[in-house]
Structures are given as C-alpha cells and as structure tokens.
Amino acid sequence: MSAELEELYREVILDHSRNPQGKGDPATAAHTHHELNPSCGDEITMGVTVGEDGRISRLVWDGQGCSISMASASVMADLLAGAPREDAVARIGEFRTMLRARGAGEPPESLEDAAAFQGVAKYVMRVKCAMLGWVALEACLAQDGA
C-alpha cells in the first residue's frame, strides 16, 4: 500500500470515528439486520429502506466496537445512501474483493473513501471488523429482495 493511501486510511478512520455518518436508530427503516463479530465483540445493527425507485432511501446503523468497524460502517453509509440497490450490491462485492486481495492491485475508484480500508487486508483479524457493516447491509438488501 502506498504511503499516500496509508495516510488516507488514517485520516478516513479518524474522521469517520469522530463524526460517524448514518448513525441513528435502525428500527426506523423497513429492514434491519444485526451482525456480531464474535472474535472481538464488535456489533452493528443496520436499517435499510429501499424506495419504489429502487434506491436506498434510508440507511441507518448503530453499533459499538473498534474504530475500524465503526468508521467502515460510516464510510459505507456515506457512500451508499441514495444509491440504486444494484449499485450498493456491486460496491459491497468490490469492497469484499478488495479486502480479500490483501493489498494487491489498485482498489476501484467507485469505492471512493472506502478504498482507504485496503490497508486492513494486511491484518486478517481486522477484515471482519471492516466488513461488519457491509455484511449487515447485504443482509438487509437480501430481505428486500435484492
């Protein structure tokens, strides 16, 4: 990972840990899903509503855990709020693929700030932390028929 991407990673983690985006009451959304990382105790409950137009009209989460899991959920909420369902599903897949690639190659531009989490791939135990909110969103979208 380049020094530039490493610096971005630190900035994104700090910024989103201090000012989480999309944090709120998941019960206000049509579909909810709770995820727990048993290896560290991090947990997130995601709430999603998909409008008739197929776009995510409400994306809200609540949780507790390390700065990686909380910042990742925040970045995801910022990136995918208002996105078409199909785009959200594609971004989840790209994020997962990026983390599994363990730093090989450049992350897709479509991930925007989420690309900063590429550095997490070096730490296998932290990949679950970074994926927690994304997996919860994926489950909510599946409830909606995605």
Short mmCIF file of N, CA and C in Angstrom, two decimals:
data_model
loop_
_atom_site.label_atom_id
_atom_site.label_comp_id
_atom_site.label_asym_id
_atom_site.label_seq_id
_atom_site.Cartn_x
_atom_site.Cartn_y
_atom_site.Cartn_z
N MET A 1 0.85 -1.17 0.00
CA MET A 1 0.00 0.00 0.00
C MET A 1 0.89 1.23 0.00
N SER A 2 0.55 2.19 -0.83
CA SER A 2 1.36 3.39 -0.95
C SER A 2 1.26 4.24 0.31
N ALA A 3 2.26 5.09 0.51
CA ALA A 3 2.26 5.98 1.67
C ALA A 3 1.06 6.92 1.62
N GLU A 4 0.69 7.32 0.41
CA GLU A 4 -0.45 8.21 0.23
C GLU A 4 -1.75 7.53 0.67
N LEU A 5 -1.92 6.27 0.29
CA LEU A 5 -3.12 5.53 0.68
C LEU A 5 -3.11 5.24 2.18
N GLU A 6 -1.95 5.00 2.73
CA GLU A 6 -1.82 4.76 4.17
C GLU A 6 -2.24 6.01 4.96
N GLU A 7 -1.84 7.18 4.50
CA GLU A 7 -2.23 8.44 5.15
C GLU A 7 -3.74 8.65 5.03
N LEU A 8 -4.30 8.37 3.85
CA LEU A 8 -5.74 8.49 3.63
C LEU A 8 -6.48 7.56 4.60
N TYR A 9 -5.99 6.35 4.75
CA TYR A 9 -6.58 5.38 5.66
C TYR A 9 -6.67 5.95 7.08
N ARG A 10 -5.57 6.52 7.55
CA ARG A 10 -5.57 7.10 8.90
C ARG A 10 -6.56 8.25 9.00
N GLU A 11 -6.58 9.12 8.00
CA GLU A 11 -7.49 10.27 8.02
C GLU A 11 -8.95 9.82 7.98
N VAL A 12 -9.26 8.85 7.13
CA VAL A 12 -10.64 8.37 7.00
C VAL A 12 -11.10 7.74 8.30
N ILE A 13 -10.27 6.90 8.89
CA ILE A 13 -10.61 6.23 10.15
C ILE A 13 -10.88 7.28 11.24
N LEU A 14 -9.98 8.23 11.38
CA LEU A 14 -10.14 9.25 12.41
C LEU A 14 -11.38 10.10 12.18
N ASP A 15 -11.56 10.57 10.95
CA ASP A 15 -12.69 11.44 10.64
C ASP A 15 -14.02 10.74 10.87
N HIS A 16 -14.15 9.52 10.36
CA HIS A 16 -15.43 8.82 10.48
C HIS A 16 -15.65 8.26 11.89
N SER A 17 -14.59 8.04 12.64
CA SER A 17 -14.76 7.62 14.03
C SER A 17 -15.29 8.78 14.87
N ARG A 18 -14.80 9.97 14.58
CA ARG A 18 -15.23 11.17 15.33
C ARG A 18 -16.59 11.68 14.87
N ASN A 19 -16.89 11.55 13.59
CA ASN A 19 -18.12 12.09 13.00
C ASN A 19 -18.81 11.02 12.16
N PRO A 20 -19.39 10.01 12.82
CA PRO A 20 -19.98 8.91 12.06
C PRO A 20 -21.18 9.36 11.22
N GLN A 21 -21.20 8.90 9.99
CA GLN A 21 -22.29 9.19 9.06
C GLN A 21 -23.31 8.06 9.12
N GLY A 22 -24.57 8.41 9.08
CA GLY A 22 -25.63 7.40 9.04
C GLY A 22 -25.95 6.76 10.37
N LYS A 23 -25.33 7.21 11.44
CA LYS A 23 -25.59 6.60 12.75
C LYS A 23 -26.93 7.10 13.27
N GLY A 24 -27.76 6.16 13.72
CA GLY A 24 -29.08 6.50 14.21
C GLY A 24 -29.83 5.26 14.63
N ASP A 25 -31.15 5.33 14.60
CA ASP A 25 -31.99 4.22 15.05
C ASP A 25 -32.39 3.34 13.87
N PRO A 26 -31.81 2.15 13.76
CA PRO A 26 -32.13 1.25 12.66
C PRO A 26 -33.61 0.83 12.62
N ALA A 27 -34.29 0.89 13.74
CA ALA A 27 -35.70 0.48 13.79
C ALA A 27 -36.59 1.38 12.94
N THR A 28 -36.07 2.53 12.51
CA THR A 28 -36.85 3.45 11.69
C THR A 28 -36.84 3.05 10.21
N ALA A 29 -36.15 1.98 9.88
CA ALA A 29 -36.05 1.52 8.48
C ALA A 29 -36.91 0.27 8.27
N ALA A 30 -37.20 -0.04 7.02
CA ALA A 30 -38.06 -1.18 6.68
C ALA A 30 -37.43 -2.52 7.01
N HIS A 31 -36.11 -2.62 6.82
CA HIS A 31 -35.41 -3.89 7.04
C HIS A 31 -34.24 -3.66 7.98
N THR A 32 -34.07 -4.56 8.94
CA THR A 32 -32.94 -4.46 9.86
C THR A 32 -32.20 -5.80 9.92
N HIS A 33 -30.94 -5.69 10.27
CA HIS A 33 -30.13 -6.89 10.45
C HIS A 33 -29.02 -6.56 11.44
N HIS A 34 -28.78 -7.51 12.34
CA HIS A 34 -27.74 -7.35 13.36
C HIS A 34 -26.57 -8.28 13.04
N GLU A 35 -25.37 -7.76 13.09
CA GLU A 35 -24.16 -8.56 12.88
C GLU A 35 -23.26 -8.42 14.10
N LEU A 36 -22.64 -9.52 14.48
CA LEU A 36 -21.71 -9.57 15.60
C LEU A 36 -20.43 -10.22 15.13
N ASN A 37 -19.31 -9.64 15.49
CA ASN A 37 -18.02 -10.26 15.24
C ASN A 37 -17.62 -10.95 16.54
N PRO A 38 -17.80 -12.27 16.63
CA PRO A 38 -17.54 -12.96 17.89
C PRO A 38 -16.08 -12.95 18.31
N SER A 39 -15.18 -12.71 17.38
CA SER A 39 -13.76 -12.73 17.74
C SER A 39 -13.34 -11.49 18.53
N CYS A 40 -14.10 -10.38 18.40
CA CYS A 40 -13.70 -9.17 19.12
C CYS A 40 -14.86 -8.49 19.85
N GLY A 41 -16.10 -8.89 19.55
CA GLY A 41 -17.25 -8.30 20.22
C GLY A 41 -17.87 -7.11 19.51
N ASP A 42 -17.30 -6.67 18.39
CA ASP A 42 -17.90 -5.58 17.64
C ASP A 42 -19.29 -6.00 17.17
N GLU A 43 -20.23 -5.05 17.17
CA GLU A 43 -21.56 -5.35 16.67
C GLU A 43 -22.19 -4.14 16.02
N ILE A 44 -23.01 -4.43 15.01
CA ILE A 44 -23.70 -3.39 14.26
C ILE A 44 -25.10 -3.88 13.93
N THR A 45 -26.06 -2.98 14.07
CA THR A 45 -27.40 -3.23 13.58
C THR A 45 -27.63 -2.22 12.46
N MET A 46 -27.98 -2.73 11.30
CA MET A 46 -28.19 -1.91 10.11
C MET A 46 -29.69 -1.82 9.84
N GLY A 47 -30.13 -0.65 9.39
CA GLY A 47 -31.51 -0.46 8.96
C GLY A 47 -31.52 0.14 7.57
N VAL A 48 -32.33 -0.46 6.68
CA VAL A 48 -32.37 -0.01 5.29
C VAL A 48 -33.81 0.01 4.78
N THR A 49 -34.11 1.06 4.06
CA THR A 49 -35.36 1.14 3.31
C THR A 49 -35.00 1.42 1.87
N VAL A 50 -35.57 0.63 0.97
CA VAL A 50 -35.38 0.84 -0.46
C VAL A 50 -36.70 1.38 -1.01
N GLY A 51 -36.61 2.52 -1.68
CA GLY A 51 -37.81 3.14 -2.23
C GLY A 51 -38.33 2.41 -3.46
N GLU A 52 -39.49 2.85 -3.91
CA GLU A 52 -40.10 2.26 -5.10
C GLU A 52 -39.24 2.43 -6.34
N ASP A 53 -38.39 3.45 -6.32
CA ASP A 53 -37.49 3.70 -7.45
C ASP A 53 -36.26 2.81 -7.43
N GLY A 54 -36.15 1.92 -6.42
CA GLY A 54 -35.01 1.02 -6.33
C GLY A 54 -33.77 1.62 -5.69
N ARG A 55 -33.89 2.83 -5.16
CA ARG A 55 -32.77 3.49 -4.49
C ARG A 55 -32.89 3.34 -2.97
N ILE A 56 -31.75 3.32 -2.32
CA ILE A 56 -31.75 3.27 -0.86
C ILE A 56 -32.21 4.64 -0.36
N SER A 57 -33.40 4.66 0.22
CA SER A 57 -33.94 5.93 0.70
C SER A 57 -33.62 6.18 2.17
N ARG A 58 -33.30 5.12 2.89
CA ARG A 58 -32.91 5.25 4.30
C ARG A 58 -31.85 4.21 4.58
N LEU A 59 -30.72 4.65 5.13
CA LEU A 59 -29.63 3.76 5.52
C LEU A 59 -29.12 4.29 6.85
N VAL A 60 -29.37 3.55 7.89
CA VAL A 60 -29.01 3.99 9.24
C VAL A 60 -28.48 2.80 10.03
N TRP A 61 -27.52 3.07 10.89
CA TRP A 61 -26.91 1.99 11.66
C TRP A 61 -26.62 2.44 13.08
N ASP A 62 -26.44 1.47 13.94
CA ASP A 62 -25.99 1.73 15.30
C ASP A 62 -25.11 0.57 15.70
N GLY A 63 -24.15 0.84 16.52
CA GLY A 63 -23.27 -0.24 16.94
C GLY A 63 -22.20 0.22 17.89
N GLN A 64 -21.39 -0.73 18.26
CA GLN A 64 -20.26 -0.45 19.12
C GLN A 64 -19.12 -1.37 18.73
N GLY A 65 -17.93 -0.85 18.87
CA GLY A 65 -16.77 -1.66 18.52
C GLY A 65 -15.56 -0.79 18.24
N CYS A 66 -14.61 -1.38 17.58
CA CYS A 66 -13.35 -0.69 17.30
C CYS A 66 -13.55 0.41 16.26
N SER A 67 -12.56 1.25 16.15
CA SER A 67 -12.65 2.37 15.21
C SER A 67 -12.74 1.89 13.77
N ILE A 68 -12.17 0.74 13.46
CA ILE A 68 -12.24 0.23 12.08
C ILE A 68 -13.67 -0.14 11.72
N SER A 69 -14.35 -0.89 12.57
CA SER A 69 -15.72 -1.29 12.24
C SER A 69 -16.66 -0.10 12.21
N MET A 70 -16.51 0.83 13.14
CA MET A 70 -17.39 1.99 13.17
C MET A 70 -17.12 2.93 11.99
N ALA A 71 -15.86 3.16 11.69
CA ALA A 71 -15.51 4.03 10.56
C ALA A 71 -15.92 3.40 9.23
N SER A 72 -15.77 2.10 9.11
CA SER A 72 -16.16 1.41 7.87
C SER A 72 -17.67 1.53 7.65
N ALA A 73 -18.46 1.35 8.70
CA ALA A 73 -19.92 1.50 8.57
C ALA A 73 -20.28 2.93 8.19
N SER A 74 -19.58 3.88 8.76
CA SER A 74 -19.82 5.28 8.45
C SER A 74 -19.50 5.61 7.00
N VAL A 75 -18.34 5.14 6.53
CA VAL A 75 -17.94 5.37 5.14
C VAL A 75 -18.95 4.72 4.20
N MET A 76 -19.38 3.50 4.53
CA MET A 76 -20.35 2.79 3.72
C MET A 76 -21.66 3.57 3.65
N ALA A 77 -22.14 4.07 4.78
CA ALA A 77 -23.39 4.83 4.81
C ALA A 77 -23.27 6.09 3.95
N ASP A 78 -22.14 6.75 4.05
CA ASP A 78 -21.89 7.96 3.27
C ASP A 78 -21.87 7.65 1.78
N LEU A 79 -21.24 6.54 1.42
CA LEU A 79 -21.09 6.15 0.02
C LEU A 79 -22.40 5.66 -0.60
N LEU A 80 -23.21 4.93 0.17
CA LEU A 80 -24.34 4.21 -0.43
C LEU A 80 -25.72 4.80 -0.15
N ALA A 81 -25.83 5.77 0.74
CA ALA A 81 -27.13 6.41 0.97
C ALA A 81 -27.61 7.04 -0.34
N GLY A 82 -28.78 6.67 -0.77
CA GLY A 82 -29.35 7.19 -2.00
C GLY A 82 -28.95 6.44 -3.26
N ALA A 83 -28.10 5.44 -3.11
CA ALA A 83 -27.62 4.68 -4.27
C ALA A 83 -28.69 3.69 -4.74
N PRO A 84 -28.71 3.38 -6.03
CA PRO A 84 -29.57 2.30 -6.51
C PRO A 84 -29.15 0.99 -5.85
N ARG A 85 -30.12 0.15 -5.56
CA ARG A 85 -29.85 -1.14 -4.91
C ARG A 85 -28.75 -1.92 -5.63
N GLU A 86 -28.83 -2.00 -6.95
CA GLU A 86 -27.84 -2.76 -7.72
C GLU A 86 -26.43 -2.21 -7.53
N ASP A 87 -26.31 -0.89 -7.47
CA ASP A 87 -25.00 -0.27 -7.24
C ASP A 87 -24.48 -0.62 -5.85
N ALA A 88 -25.38 -0.61 -4.86
CA ALA A 88 -24.97 -0.95 -3.49
C ALA A 88 -24.46 -2.38 -3.43
N VAL A 89 -25.18 -3.29 -4.06
CA VAL A 89 -24.74 -4.70 -4.08
C VAL A 89 -23.37 -4.81 -4.76
N ALA A 90 -23.18 -4.09 -5.85
CA ALA A 90 -21.89 -4.11 -6.56
C ALA A 90 -20.77 -3.54 -5.68
N ARG A 91 -21.03 -2.44 -4.97
CA ARG A 91 -20.00 -1.85 -4.10
C ARG A 91 -19.63 -2.80 -2.97
N ILE A 92 -20.62 -3.51 -2.41
CA ILE A 92 -20.34 -4.48 -1.35
C ILE A 92 -19.38 -5.55 -1.89
N GLY A 93 -19.66 -6.04 -3.09
CA GLY A 93 -18.79 -7.04 -3.71
C GLY A 93 -17.39 -6.51 -3.97
N GLU A 94 -17.30 -5.28 -4.44
CA GLU A 94 -15.98 -4.67 -4.70
C GLU A 94 -15.20 -4.49 -3.40
N PHE A 95 -15.89 -4.09 -2.34
CA PHE A 95 -15.23 -3.90 -1.05
C PHE A 95 -14.69 -5.24 -0.54
N ARG A 96 -15.52 -6.27 -0.62
CA ARG A 96 -15.11 -7.61 -0.18
C ARG A 96 -13.91 -8.10 -1.00
N THR A 97 -13.98 -7.93 -2.31
CA THR A 97 -12.88 -8.36 -3.18
C THR A 97 -11.60 -7.61 -2.86
N MET A 98 -11.72 -6.30 -2.61
CA MET A 98 -10.54 -5.50 -2.26
C MET A 98 -9.88 -6.03 -0.99
N LEU A 99 -10.68 -6.35 0.01
CA LEU A 99 -10.11 -6.84 1.27
C LEU A 99 -9.50 -8.23 1.10
N ARG A 100 -10.09 -9.05 0.27
CA ARG A 100 -9.54 -10.40 0.04
C ARG A 100 -8.27 -10.36 -0.80
N ALA A 101 -8.06 -9.30 -1.56
CA ALA A 101 -6.89 -9.19 -2.43
C ALA A 101 -5.62 -8.90 -1.63
N ARG A 102 -5.78 -8.57 -0.36
CA ARG A 102 -4.63 -8.33 0.53
C ARG A 102 -3.65 -7.30 0.00
N GLY A 103 -4.18 -6.22 -0.53
CA GLY A 103 -3.33 -5.12 -0.97
C GLY A 103 -2.82 -5.24 -2.39
N ALA A 104 -3.17 -6.30 -3.08
CA ALA A 104 -2.72 -6.47 -4.47
C ALA A 104 -3.60 -5.62 -5.38
N GLY A 105 -3.00 -4.85 -6.23
CA GLY A 105 -3.74 -4.04 -7.17
C GLY A 105 -4.31 -2.78 -6.56
N GLU A 106 -4.87 -1.98 -7.43
CA GLU A 106 -5.49 -0.74 -7.00
C GLU A 106 -6.97 -0.97 -6.72
N PRO A 107 -7.48 -0.37 -5.65
CA PRO A 107 -8.92 -0.51 -5.38
C PRO A 107 -9.73 0.26 -6.42
N PRO A 108 -10.95 -0.19 -6.69
CA PRO A 108 -11.79 0.50 -7.67
C PRO A 108 -12.11 1.92 -7.22
N GLU A 109 -12.12 2.85 -8.16
CA GLU A 109 -12.46 4.25 -7.85
C GLU A 109 -13.87 4.37 -7.31
N SER A 110 -14.75 3.46 -7.70
CA SER A 110 -16.14 3.51 -7.27
C SER A 110 -16.29 3.37 -5.75
N LEU A 111 -15.25 2.88 -5.08
CA LEU A 111 -15.31 2.75 -3.62
C LEU A 111 -15.02 4.06 -2.90
N GLU A 112 -14.50 5.03 -3.62
CA GLU A 112 -14.19 6.35 -3.05
C GLU A 112 -13.40 6.18 -1.75
N ASP A 113 -13.85 6.80 -0.64
CA ASP A 113 -13.10 6.73 0.63
C ASP A 113 -12.99 5.32 1.19
N ALA A 114 -13.89 4.44 0.81
CA ALA A 114 -13.83 3.05 1.29
C ALA A 114 -12.55 2.36 0.82
N ALA A 115 -11.95 2.87 -0.26
CA ALA A 115 -10.70 2.30 -0.75
C ALA A 115 -9.59 2.43 0.28
N ALA A 116 -9.72 3.36 1.18
CA ALA A 116 -8.71 3.56 2.22
C ALA A 116 -8.59 2.33 3.13
N PHE A 117 -9.62 1.50 3.18
CA PHE A 117 -9.59 0.31 4.04
C PHE A 117 -8.79 -0.83 3.43
N GLN A 118 -8.19 -0.61 2.28
CA GLN A 118 -7.35 -1.63 1.67
C GLN A 118 -6.25 -2.07 2.64
N GLY A 119 -5.76 -1.17 3.44
CA GLY A 119 -4.71 -1.48 4.41
C GLY A 119 -5.13 -2.49 5.47
N VAL A 120 -6.41 -2.60 5.73
CA VAL A 120 -6.92 -3.54 6.72
C VAL A 120 -6.63 -4.98 6.29
N ALA A 121 -6.57 -5.21 4.99
CA ALA A 121 -6.37 -6.56 4.46
C ALA A 121 -5.09 -7.21 4.97
N LYS A 122 -4.13 -6.40 5.38
CA LYS A 122 -2.88 -6.94 5.92
C LYS A 122 -3.09 -7.63 7.26
N TYR A 123 -4.18 -7.31 7.93
CA TYR A 123 -4.46 -7.82 9.27
C TYR A 123 -5.73 -8.67 9.21
N VAL A 124 -5.58 -9.95 9.03
CA VAL A 124 -6.70 -10.86 8.80
C VAL A 124 -7.80 -10.70 9.84
N MET A 125 -7.44 -10.53 11.09
CA MET A 125 -8.45 -10.41 12.15
C MET A 125 -9.25 -9.11 12.03
N ARG A 126 -8.72 -8.13 11.33
CA ARG A 126 -9.41 -6.84 11.18
C ARG A 126 -10.33 -6.80 9.96
N VAL A 127 -10.18 -7.75 9.05
CA VAL A 127 -11.04 -7.77 7.86
C VAL A 127 -12.50 -7.92 8.28
N LYS A 128 -12.78 -8.79 9.25
CA LYS A 128 -14.15 -8.95 9.73
C LYS A 128 -14.67 -7.65 10.32
N CYS A 129 -13.81 -6.91 10.99
CA CYS A 129 -14.22 -5.62 11.56
C CYS A 129 -14.66 -4.67 10.45
N ALA A 130 -13.85 -4.58 9.41
CA ALA A 130 -14.15 -3.68 8.30
C ALA A 130 -15.39 -4.12 7.54
N MET A 131 -15.64 -5.42 7.46
CA MET A 131 -16.77 -5.96 6.68
C MET A 131 -18.10 -5.95 7.44
N LEU A 132 -18.08 -5.75 8.74
CA LEU A 132 -19.26 -5.95 9.58
C LEU A 132 -20.49 -5.18 9.07
N GLY A 133 -20.37 -3.90 8.87
CA GLY A 133 -21.50 -3.11 8.40
C GLY A 133 -21.92 -3.47 6.98
N TRP A 134 -20.94 -3.79 6.13
CA TRP A 134 -21.22 -4.14 4.75
C TRP A 134 -22.01 -5.44 4.66
N VAL A 135 -21.67 -6.41 5.53
CA VAL A 135 -22.39 -7.68 5.58
C VAL A 135 -23.82 -7.45 6.09
N ALA A 136 -23.97 -6.57 7.07
CA ALA A 136 -25.30 -6.25 7.59
C ALA A 136 -26.15 -5.58 6.51
N LEU A 137 -25.55 -4.68 5.74
CA LEU A 137 -26.28 -4.05 4.65
C LEU A 137 -26.69 -5.08 3.60
N GLU A 138 -25.78 -5.97 3.27
CA GLU A 138 -26.06 -7.02 2.30
C GLU A 138 -27.27 -7.86 2.74
N ALA A 139 -27.33 -8.18 4.03
CA ALA A 139 -28.45 -8.96 4.56
C ALA A 139 -29.76 -8.17 4.49
N CYS A 140 -29.70 -6.88 4.77
CA CYS A 140 -30.91 -6.04 4.66
C CYS A 140 -31.40 -5.99 3.23
N LEU A 141 -30.49 -5.84 2.29
CA LEU A 141 -30.88 -5.78 0.88
C LEU A 141 -31.46 -7.11 0.42
N ALA A 142 -30.95 -8.20 0.97
CA ALA A 142 -31.50 -9.53 0.64
C ALA A 142 -32.93 -9.66 1.17
N GLN A 143 -33.21 -9.08 2.33
CA GLN A 143 -34.57 -9.10 2.88
C GLN A 143 -35.53 -8.35 1.95
N ASP A 144 -34.98 -7.33 1.30
CA ASP A 144 -35.80 -6.51 0.41
C ASP A 144 -35.95 -7.15 -0.97
N GLY A 145 -35.26 -8.26 -1.20
CA GLY A 145 -35.39 -8.96 -2.47
C GLY A 145 -34.28 -8.67 -3.46
N ALA A 146 -33.18 -8.08 -3.00
CA ALA A 146 -32.05 -7.78 -3.91
C ALA A 146 -31.31 -9.05 -4.25
#
